[in-house]
């Protein structure tokens, strides 16, 4: 590698990459066209998206030159992940592929393997994926490349994150919001260089950015806070020079709005202008996917394909053994700086443990169950503040403007919200540098955090429970990325993605129905057992232990649901540790004593736990003699059979909690279906009667919200005494009285506009 | 009502509204302050968001004047739905409230009821909601107001849709994408007038739009294709005039980029500058919610609240009986044009049935099961094209650039994609006016369609199955809106929201793991039984009947999953009608004859049906004598017990399908958990062994994708013969042989890069 490769070499390098990409899409044999192309050389199912490939290689080669010239450590985030053939071609030519897989050596054997393995069963997927070196973003589902790129840049001041955004992807909402991200970055962060690749078309239509004039584009991006650099390589003799100049200008940019590049190119350039049947190809949406899909069965298409492939003159680029011409190897930068090798793309290697403070110092002193009140997130906030005071440069909290609302305000006393723009008027807790990023976009929070975690750092995402569903599909994709990463031997574990959902629906009585929705738990249950965890700590000390565990874990998505309102505390710091380790356990002090119970009252979640204990207290009064066991579940997946989930209780542990045949009345935080789902496969799960959110809600009192979903203490107690073994006759009368009492409470709530005392501020009688 | 109200009257009108809004948040009695304010007059739980209220009333009053002057039919979409007190105040003063509810008469009695019922159990929710006249958008979850507004405007050329977007909401991705919507509207559509209400703060931080200079704002919105009109009323003597001038300019605007307004105001103006404890209030984020929440317990706050409320001088605005001063009634326009009364806000009243073509004309001629191949969406596309040729101006198809990919291309021969911008270069099926809207944003598709349906029209949303989860949270909110609407007597039914998911995961073998995800079905199952339906038609004729039913239905969310690839057709048009009516039924021709079966093979979904029939065929060969019944389920919710869902089969019908004790091997399109969930409550559901998507995937062959999820014909047949009654000993050997055969097929697939013939192109032997 010797200095700046000249224009001719770059052009030859791109010819080689474009050839390889086209070959990957169409060929399985005769990959260097050493003999005339015949149908049997073609893949039976040609797959791949050509349209974006030549543009991606133009950018990749341009970045290579920039890196070679400047030594700039650079990570590439490729939004059009379906342009994988181009990235593979570059990775092979730069020698990265061979380093990860000896079968992909930089010779004819490796070349043949690369071409065949693309989009082949057992080979490389058709899109970018964790199997591909240098990749932290798949780009299968569009919209998140730019937010991920910013996530990678935070707290890594020497890093340049180049991010290709396709003009299809640019139409998405999350991308549109992401253009505002520079308002949140500061001098302690790396730089993001977005390259909007405007090739004019998505699958079958022009893009909306294609319809914008140059003036509109400049205004739009300048309005977002960028210095837009427009580069148009359509029909240009010297595309490498045009882009190279812009890249150099961007790299040298100092002060003022940061640079971004709008790169206009023909779609799928290099392709013939039309297919044999006259379908226009180059520069149209017909270039989007496989340009000549019928070549195997149509001699004219076959001939056109051969002409197209030979137009790259592979014989000038590879020797007879398939080894690339020596000058091509001048293009990639030195090995340590190659885009496929940048350590941030395998962030687990860079991951350092967080200096997690001792939880004991922050624990609530709980002398007896229910003897103290506290807000669990408030207690957690103090612990997080201590963590942040250790000044780790590898931890961030992202949140849609809800930290204070979620009672984590203590954190803001330790570190401001980072917002690097002058704001007129009155502010609190705002600064140019801080561990907290608040923006009213769950998409940005999620994308930033994904990029941050995948480059080796740690984080937490506190979110309103109902609105975390905004990122359902992002979580789907992230779970897939984690699952696949776990199957790639060279990928090191990354820190887990941690959610804290503390503005939970049961106490969104004031914000109303739109704020009531616990469906994210169900969403998590569709994932692989290796990927997700769901915790429902019922008080402050269990929350401390749970969050410590989550922040120390790797490669997981942890969902922690813990109500933010002040309420009774149940377990001491030590007891909480034991309880969290167990996942689910009897609370003997809450039941009627040892021996076989007539009914089990089980609960999971802050509010259901309070209601269940209140129900147990009611039953002591109203049904003396009824033998009740109370069980609390903090780790939802402990209910799964052990062969379905690593956290599943053994059959013995499960029986210790729930008996074998006794009815269980289960008060659950979310939709009842989630409990049925985790219980699936446990023998006799038909005896579990689950109360939960029934999708009834509005602005009302907390007790009304519970009662309308049949989750109030009266409903639970009535159900328990009705179902209890041996209470068939007696139980009915007691249950009816309990329901009548519930309705009296409701009547009073409606009259007074609040729940009566004894409901609000209820205390465990001890 | 006499012409243009003067500035003084407008100001008095706003004083009245602001007073009422503040009263709603804080008071339950003494609502006109006829006596000194005492703690017992206060609501025990003061609720509401003051910060946005005075701005909303400024806008409402400005629109009132514009409407009065011009007679412009106007719908208001309020993004900051938590500013409900302002909207209620205006609805009461304009007399709309009294028309819908005699208890809210425009006098002291009605005023007292209004103030008390806001955020009171059994009263109005704290946010806008379907209970409120004039509302088609709740605004609880932020991000969708602007897309909804555009949806309301399509095909209603006389309508002006004014849309308030808060600067908090403006940070969201869906809103950021929505600013590009004018590129899709044309002369046949109404106009949308966005008003970005820039009051500077969200809950506890400045907004990112607040940090933008006037130049940046102008550039940003001009770049999006608007003519931005900046109005700054901070400290202005004449805010009504400043805004009024902009509204008039916007209304008179003709040609060029459409107008939008950026309205800068102090947050929560009218509030004292600080609370008694020194907390700054007006113009800061502390004005966001309840400004003086501690008034009941703090005499200084109580005094401050009284001073604030009296600063509006209610005695000058309402007479001793609570009747508004006559001049205030000059502000609202004539009754038919009032914002609370615009018929589009109760769109069901405007709904006209679609001219649905006869499905028989488009049906596939199926002489015998499996005798013909077809792509079901292709057949549907022809039927939809015929529907569109009837030129209904009340039907639209929204799609993220996937109509052709989803094999609905025939539709584009009948109507172009509407995209009202000049686009250079080559295009197909694009025009200034058409029934189809394609944009690569599921959020925009969903928001547009919601607005379109709620204003009385019809629509269809074809979407990739895996990516429809992008709108999970929007669907959550829409389901809530429908559920609540159903409880409001004056809301007329609207056309259902219909999804067609035809790019389903089983045939996304080429696009890979990111495109494989059937979780939307699970998402639907968390909803009320009154709200959602899930259909899995297995072939073209069942799809035709299903879609006809969906497009004729009201107030539902219909999810139709039907594979797009060509495949065997099973039912004639008539048989399909019977089958769809049943929801689930035995296919006698596919089983081994009458009598009690040893095992039931059940299936739901295009691909699972093919595999199940192939398994049945395999079993005839490999396990002669095994008695097999085949059942197909087209209506997933028919499996629910009848007391849980209106579509649930009766116990007898269920037994007719599935017997009482026979093992059932169920091949399901989605996650197995969805079937377990709908079966919950059916006696003995433990005998259902569900195969489905196990979250295994990559780019590979279709058969490999099936096998890796244990859903191939061999897996189904092996499971069936193992579990069949009376086949315990014999079944094991047969099953092992089947599994070995599966592995041979896989080996061949890996070698050839495609599935062998006999798998691809398999035919029912008849």
PDB file of C-alpha atoms in Angstrom, chain A residues 549-720:
ATOM      1  CA  UNK A 549     -27.934  -8.144  37.295  1.00  0.00           C
ATOM      2  CA  UNK A 550     -29.148  -6.627  34.019  1.00  0.00           C
ATOM      3  CA  UNK A 551     -26.306  -4.125  33.769  1.00  0.00           C
ATOM      4  CA  UNK A 552     -23.759  -6.881  34.380  1.00  0.00           C
ATOM      5  CA  UNK A 553     -25.254  -9.231  31.780  1.00  0.00           C
ATOM      6  CA  UNK A 554     -24.403  -9.593  28.104  1.00  0.00           C
ATOM      7  CA  UNK A 555     -26.153 -10.361  24.840  1.00  0.00           C
ATOM      8  CA  UNK A 556     -29.650 -10.092  26.307  1.00  0.00           C
ATOM      9  CA  UNK A 557     -32.665  -7.884  26.039  1.00  0.00           C
ATOM     10  CA  UNK A 558     -33.779  -7.273  29.630  1.00  0.00           C
ATOM     11  CA  UNK A 559     -37.208  -5.810  30.264  1.00  0.00           C
ATOM     12  CA  UNK A 560     -37.726  -4.571  33.816  1.00  0.00           C
ATOM     13  CA  UNK A 561     -41.203  -3.418  34.791  1.00  0.00           C
ATOM     14  CA  UNK A 562     -41.355  -1.620  38.123  1.00  0.00           C
ATOM     15  CA  UNK A 563     -43.961   0.943  39.155  1.00  0.00           C
ATOM     16  CA  UNK A 564     -42.716   4.427  39.938  1.00  0.00           C
ATOM     17  CA  UNK A 565     -45.300   5.491  42.514  1.00  0.00           C
ATOM     18  CA  UNK A 566     -44.436   5.317  46.164  1.00  0.00           C
ATOM     19  CA  UNK A 567     -45.758   2.164  47.790  1.00  0.00           C
ATOM     20  CA  UNK A 568     -45.121  -0.429  50.446  1.00  0.00           C
ATOM     21  CA  UNK A 569     -41.750  -2.144  50.546  1.00  0.00           C
ATOM     22  CA  UNK A 570     -41.671  -5.847  51.166  1.00  0.00           C
ATOM     23  CA  UNK A 571     -38.156  -7.256  51.292  1.00  0.00           C
ATOM     24  CA  UNK A 572     -34.916  -6.296  52.991  1.00  0.00           C
ATOM     25  CA  UNK A 573     -31.820  -6.037  50.855  1.00  0.00           C
ATOM     26  CA  UNK A 574     -30.742  -9.561  51.805  1.00  0.00           C
ATOM     27  CA  UNK A 575     -34.154 -11.123  51.402  1.00  0.00           C
ATOM     28  CA  UNK A 576     -34.495  -9.403  48.060  1.00  0.00           C
ATOM     29  CA  UNK A 577     -31.228 -10.954  46.916  1.00  0.00           C
ATOM     30  CA  UNK A 578     -32.496 -14.432  47.784  1.00  0.00           C
ATOM     31  CA  UNK A 579     -35.849 -13.747  46.142  1.00  0.00           C
ATOM     32  CA  UNK A 580     -34.287 -12.444  42.925  1.00  0.00           C
ATOM     33  CA  UNK A 581     -32.001 -15.467  42.716  1.00  0.00           C
ATOM     34  CA  UNK A 582     -35.001 -17.773  43.095  1.00  0.00           C
ATOM     35  CA  UNK A 583     -37.028 -15.935  40.466  1.00  0.00           C
ATOM     36  CA  UNK A 584     -40.284 -16.939  42.139  1.00  0.00           C
ATOM     37  CA  UNK A 585     -40.900 -17.933  45.734  1.00  0.00           C
ATOM     38  CA  UNK A 586     -43.435 -18.201  48.491  1.00  0.00           C
ATOM     39  CA  UNK A 587     -43.663 -15.254  50.855  1.00  0.00           C
ATOM     40  CA  UNK A 588     -44.407 -17.256  53.983  1.00  0.00           C
ATOM     41  CA  UNK A 589     -45.133 -14.216  56.149  1.00  0.00           C
ATOM     42  CA  UNK A 590     -48.011 -13.289  53.870  1.00  0.00           C
ATOM     43  CA  UNK A 591     -49.816 -16.627  53.949  1.00  0.00           C
ATOM     44  CA  UNK A 592     -51.678 -18.450  56.652  1.00  0.00           C
ATOM     45  CA  UNK A 593     -48.847 -20.775  57.624  1.00  0.00           C
ATOM     46  CA  UNK A 594     -47.388 -24.074  56.608  1.00  0.00           C
ATOM     47  CA  UNK A 595     -49.254 -27.077  55.346  1.00  0.00           C
ATOM     48  CA  UNK A 596     -51.121 -27.625  52.112  1.00  0.00           C
ATOM     49  CA  UNK A 597     -53.000 -24.480  51.132  1.00  0.00           C
ATOM     50  CA  UNK A 598     -56.587 -24.377  49.889  1.00  0.00           C
ATOM     51  CA  UNK A 599     -55.597 -21.773  47.342  1.00  0.00           C
ATOM     52  CA  UNK A 600     -52.430 -20.051  46.178  1.00  0.00           C
ATOM     53  CA  UNK A 601     -52.408 -16.303  45.594  1.00  0.00           C
ATOM     54  CA  UNK A 602     -49.631 -15.553  43.133  1.00  0.00           C
ATOM     55  CA  UNK A 603     -48.546 -12.167  41.862  1.00  0.00           C
ATOM     56  CA  UNK A 604     -46.073 -10.497  39.535  1.00  0.00           C
ATOM     57  CA  UNK A 605     -45.594  -6.745  39.300  1.00  0.00           C
ATOM     58  CA  UNK A 606     -45.692  -3.784  41.670  1.00  0.00           C
ATOM     59  CA  UNK A 607     -49.429  -3.124  41.698  1.00  0.00           C
ATOM     60  CA  UNK A 608     -50.559  -6.774  41.489  1.00  0.00           C
ATOM     61  CA  UNK A 609     -48.333  -7.533  44.469  1.00  0.00           C
ATOM     62  CA  UNK A 610     -50.000  -4.823  46.556  1.00  0.00           C
ATOM     63  CA  UNK A 611     -53.464  -6.002  45.529  1.00  0.00           C
ATOM     64  CA  UNK A 612     -52.590  -9.620  46.223  1.00  0.00           C
ATOM     65  CA  UNK A 613     -51.335  -8.844  49.708  1.00  0.00           C
ATOM     66  CA  UNK A 614     -54.401  -6.722  50.333  1.00  0.00           C
ATOM     67  CA  UNK A 615     -56.492  -9.666  49.132  1.00  0.00           C
ATOM     68  CA  UNK A 616     -54.638 -11.980  51.501  1.00  0.00           C
ATOM     69  CA  UNK A 617     -55.322  -9.571  54.326  1.00  0.00           C
ATOM     70  CA  UNK A 618     -59.002  -9.370  53.365  1.00  0.00           C
ATOM     71  CA  UNK A 619     -59.266 -13.157  53.320  1.00  0.00           C
ATOM     72  CA  UNK A 620     -57.796 -13.456  56.814  1.00  0.00           C
ATOM     73  CA  UNK A 621     -60.689 -11.331  58.013  1.00  0.00           C
ATOM     74  CA  UNK A 622     -63.498 -12.571  55.813  1.00  0.00           C
ATOM     75  CA  UNK A 623     -62.599 -16.220  55.450  1.00  0.00           C
ATOM     76  CA  UNK A 624     -60.841 -17.228  58.634  1.00  0.00           C
ATOM     77  CA  UNK A 625     -59.757 -20.816  58.325  1.00  0.00           C
ATOM     78  CA  UNK A 626     -59.004 -20.503  54.629  1.00  0.00           C
ATOM     79  CA  UNK A 627     -55.466 -21.697  54.078  1.00  0.00           C
ATOM     80  CA  UNK A 628     -53.710 -19.318  51.721  1.00  0.00           C
ATOM     81  CA  UNK A 629     -50.197 -19.367  50.321  1.00  0.00           C
ATOM     82  CA  UNK A 630     -48.781 -16.218  48.725  1.00  0.00           C
ATOM     83  CA  UNK A 631     -46.186 -16.506  45.965  1.00  0.00           C
ATOM     84  CA  UNK A 632     -44.379 -13.637  44.284  1.00  0.00           C
ATOM     85  CA  UNK A 633     -42.820 -13.923  40.850  1.00  0.00           C
ATOM     86  CA  UNK A 634     -40.027 -11.498  40.004  1.00  0.00           C
ATOM     87  CA  UNK A 635     -38.594 -13.352  37.008  1.00  0.00           C
ATOM     88  CA  UNK A 636     -41.498 -14.070  34.676  1.00  0.00           C
ATOM     89  CA  UNK A 637     -39.604 -16.634  32.657  1.00  0.00           C
ATOM     90  CA  UNK A 638     -38.963 -18.734  35.750  1.00  0.00           C
ATOM     91  CA  UNK A 639     -42.499 -20.012  35.170  1.00  0.00           C
ATOM     92  CA  UNK A 640     -41.445 -21.624  31.877  1.00  0.00           C
ATOM     93  CA  UNK A 641     -40.633 -25.324  31.985  1.00  0.00           C
ATOM     94  CA  UNK A 642     -36.889 -25.700  32.462  1.00  0.00           C
ATOM     95  CA  UNK A 643     -36.508 -27.351  29.069  1.00  0.00           C
ATOM     96  CA  UNK A 644     -37.988 -24.300  27.364  1.00  0.00           C
ATOM     97  CA  UNK A 645     -36.076 -21.563  29.127  1.00  0.00           C
ATOM     98  CA  UNK A 646     -32.792 -21.422  31.034  1.00  0.00           C
ATOM     99  CA  UNK A 647     -34.511 -19.526  33.867  1.00  0.00           C
ATOM    100  CA  UNK A 648     -37.317 -22.061  34.193  1.00  0.00           C
ATOM    101  CA  UNK A 649     -37.845 -23.455  37.688  1.00  0.00           C
ATOM    102  CA  UNK A 650     -37.289 -27.175  38.057  1.00  0.00           C
ATOM    103  CA  UNK A 651     -40.442 -29.232  38.523  1.00  0.00           C
ATOM    104  CA  UNK A 652     -39.660 -29.462  42.256  1.00  0.00           C
ATOM    105  CA  UNK A 653     -39.119 -25.727  42.651  1.00  0.00           C
ATOM    106  CA  UNK A 654     -42.323 -25.084  40.751  1.00  0.00           C
ATOM    107  CA  UNK A 655     -44.259 -27.438  43.011  1.00  0.00           C
ATOM    108  CA  UNK A 656     -42.729 -25.795  46.071  1.00  0.00           C
ATOM    109  CA  UNK A 657     -44.290 -22.554  44.905  1.00  0.00           C
ATOM    110  CA  UNK A 658     -47.562 -23.584  43.361  1.00  0.00           C
ATOM    111  CA  UNK A 659     -48.312 -27.080  44.699  1.00  0.00           C
ATOM    112  CA  UNK A 660     -49.510 -29.752  42.349  1.00  0.00           C
ATOM    113  CA  UNK A 661     -53.265 -29.529  42.215  1.00  0.00           C
ATOM    114  CA  UNK A 662     -54.268 -26.519  44.265  1.00  0.00           C
ATOM    115  CA  UNK A 663     -56.021 -23.649  42.457  1.00  0.00           C
ATOM    116  CA  UNK A 664     -53.820 -20.640  41.813  1.00  0.00           C
ATOM    117  CA  UNK A 665     -55.275 -17.148  41.515  1.00  0.00           C
ATOM    118  CA  UNK A 666     -52.574 -15.179  39.744  1.00  0.00           C
ATOM    119  CA  UNK A 667     -52.525 -11.385  39.697  1.00  0.00           C
ATOM    120  CA  UNK A 668     -50.390 -10.356  36.766  1.00  0.00           C
ATOM    121  CA  UNK A 669     -49.141  -6.984  35.707  1.00  0.00           C
ATOM    122  CA  UNK A 670     -49.826  -7.462  31.998  1.00  0.00           C
ATOM    123  CA  UNK A 671     -52.225  -9.304  29.732  1.00  0.00           C
ATOM    124  CA  UNK A 672     -53.220 -12.657  31.260  1.00  0.00           C
ATOM    125  CA  UNK A 673     -52.209 -14.399  28.028  1.00  0.00           C
ATOM    126  CA  UNK A 674     -48.543 -13.794  28.833  1.00  0.00           C
ATOM    127  CA  UNK A 675     -48.770 -15.961  31.943  1.00  0.00           C
ATOM    128  CA  UNK A 676     -50.618 -18.698  30.102  1.00  0.00           C
ATOM    129  CA  UNK A 677     -47.917 -18.596  27.492  1.00  0.00           C
ATOM    130  CA  UNK A 678     -44.994 -18.992  29.880  1.00  0.00           C
ATOM    131  CA  UNK A 679     -46.854 -21.740  31.770  1.00  0.00           C
ATOM    132  CA  UNK A 680     -47.386 -23.692  28.560  1.00  0.00           C
ATOM    133  CA  UNK A 681     -45.913 -27.138  28.981  1.00  0.00           C
ATOM    134  CA  UNK A 682     -46.226 -27.191  32.796  1.00  0.00           C
ATOM    135  CA  UNK A 683     -48.454 -30.067  33.839  1.00  0.00           C
ATOM    136  CA  UNK A 684     -51.902 -29.024  35.008  1.00  0.00           C
ATOM    137  CA  UNK A 685     -51.577 -25.370  34.164  1.00  0.00           C
ATOM    138  CA  UNK A 686     -55.360 -25.244  33.794  1.00  0.00           C
ATOM    139  CA  UNK A 687     -55.576 -24.562  37.540  1.00  0.00           C
ATOM    140  CA  UNK A 688     -53.989 -21.130  37.056  1.00  0.00           C
ATOM    141  CA  UNK A 689     -56.619 -18.395  36.975  1.00  0.00           C
ATOM    142  CA  UNK A 690     -54.901 -15.295  35.776  1.00  0.00           C
ATOM    143  CA  UNK A 691     -56.111 -11.763  36.413  1.00  0.00           C
ATOM    144  CA  UNK A 692     -54.471  -9.002  34.442  1.00  0.00           C
ATOM    145  CA  UNK A 693     -55.053  -6.133  32.091  1.00  0.00           C
ATOM    146  CA  UNK A 694     -58.205  -6.745  30.065  1.00  0.00           C
ATOM    147  CA  UNK A 695     -57.829  -3.675  27.878  1.00  0.00           C
ATOM    148  CA  UNK A 696     -60.253  -1.640  29.977  1.00  0.00           C
ATOM    149  CA  UNK A 697     -59.161   1.862  30.808  1.00  0.00           C
ATOM    150  CA  UNK A 698     -59.688   5.586  30.899  1.00  0.00           C
ATOM    151  CA  UNK A 699     -58.810   8.519  33.133  1.00  0.00           C
ATOM    152  CA  UNK A 700     -60.150   7.465  36.510  1.00  0.00           C
ATOM    153  CA  UNK A 701     -58.951   6.432  39.955  1.00  0.00           C
ATOM    154  CA  UNK A 702     -56.362   3.674  40.399  1.00  0.00           C
ATOM    155  CA  UNK A 703     -58.906   1.461  42.134  1.00  0.00           C
ATOM    156  CA  UNK A 704     -61.470   1.903  39.367  1.00  0.00           C
ATOM    157  CA  UNK A 705     -58.826   0.921  36.846  1.00  0.00           C
ATOM    158  CA  UNK A 706     -58.119  -2.233  38.838  1.00  0.00           C
ATOM    159  CA  UNK A 707     -61.778  -3.073  39.341  1.00  0.00           C
ATOM    160  CA  UNK A 708     -62.705  -2.580  35.707  1.00  0.00           C
ATOM    161  CA  UNK A 709     -60.048  -5.151  34.843  1.00  0.00           C
ATOM    162  CA  UNK A 710     -61.123  -7.481  37.691  1.00  0.00           C
ATOM    163  CA  UNK A 711     -57.782  -7.015  39.402  1.00  0.00           C
ATOM    164  CA  UNK A 712     -58.768  -5.242  42.602  1.00  0.00           C
ATOM    165  CA  UNK A 713     -58.055  -6.860  45.953  1.00  0.00           C
ATOM    166  CA  UNK A 714     -61.764  -7.610  46.252  1.00  0.00           C
ATOM    167  CA  UNK A 715     -61.848  -9.347  42.888  1.00  0.00           C
ATOM    168  CA  UNK A 716     -58.767 -11.395  43.726  1.00  0.00           C
ATOM    169  CA  UNK A 717     -60.035 -12.358  47.160  1.00  0.00           C
ATOM    170  CA  UNK A 718     -63.466 -13.231  45.802  1.00  0.00           C
ATOM    171  CA  UNK A 719     -61.989 -15.366  43.054  1.00  0.00           C
ATOM    172  CA  UNK A 720     -59.707 -17.107  45.533  1.00  0.00           C
TER     173      UNK A 720
END
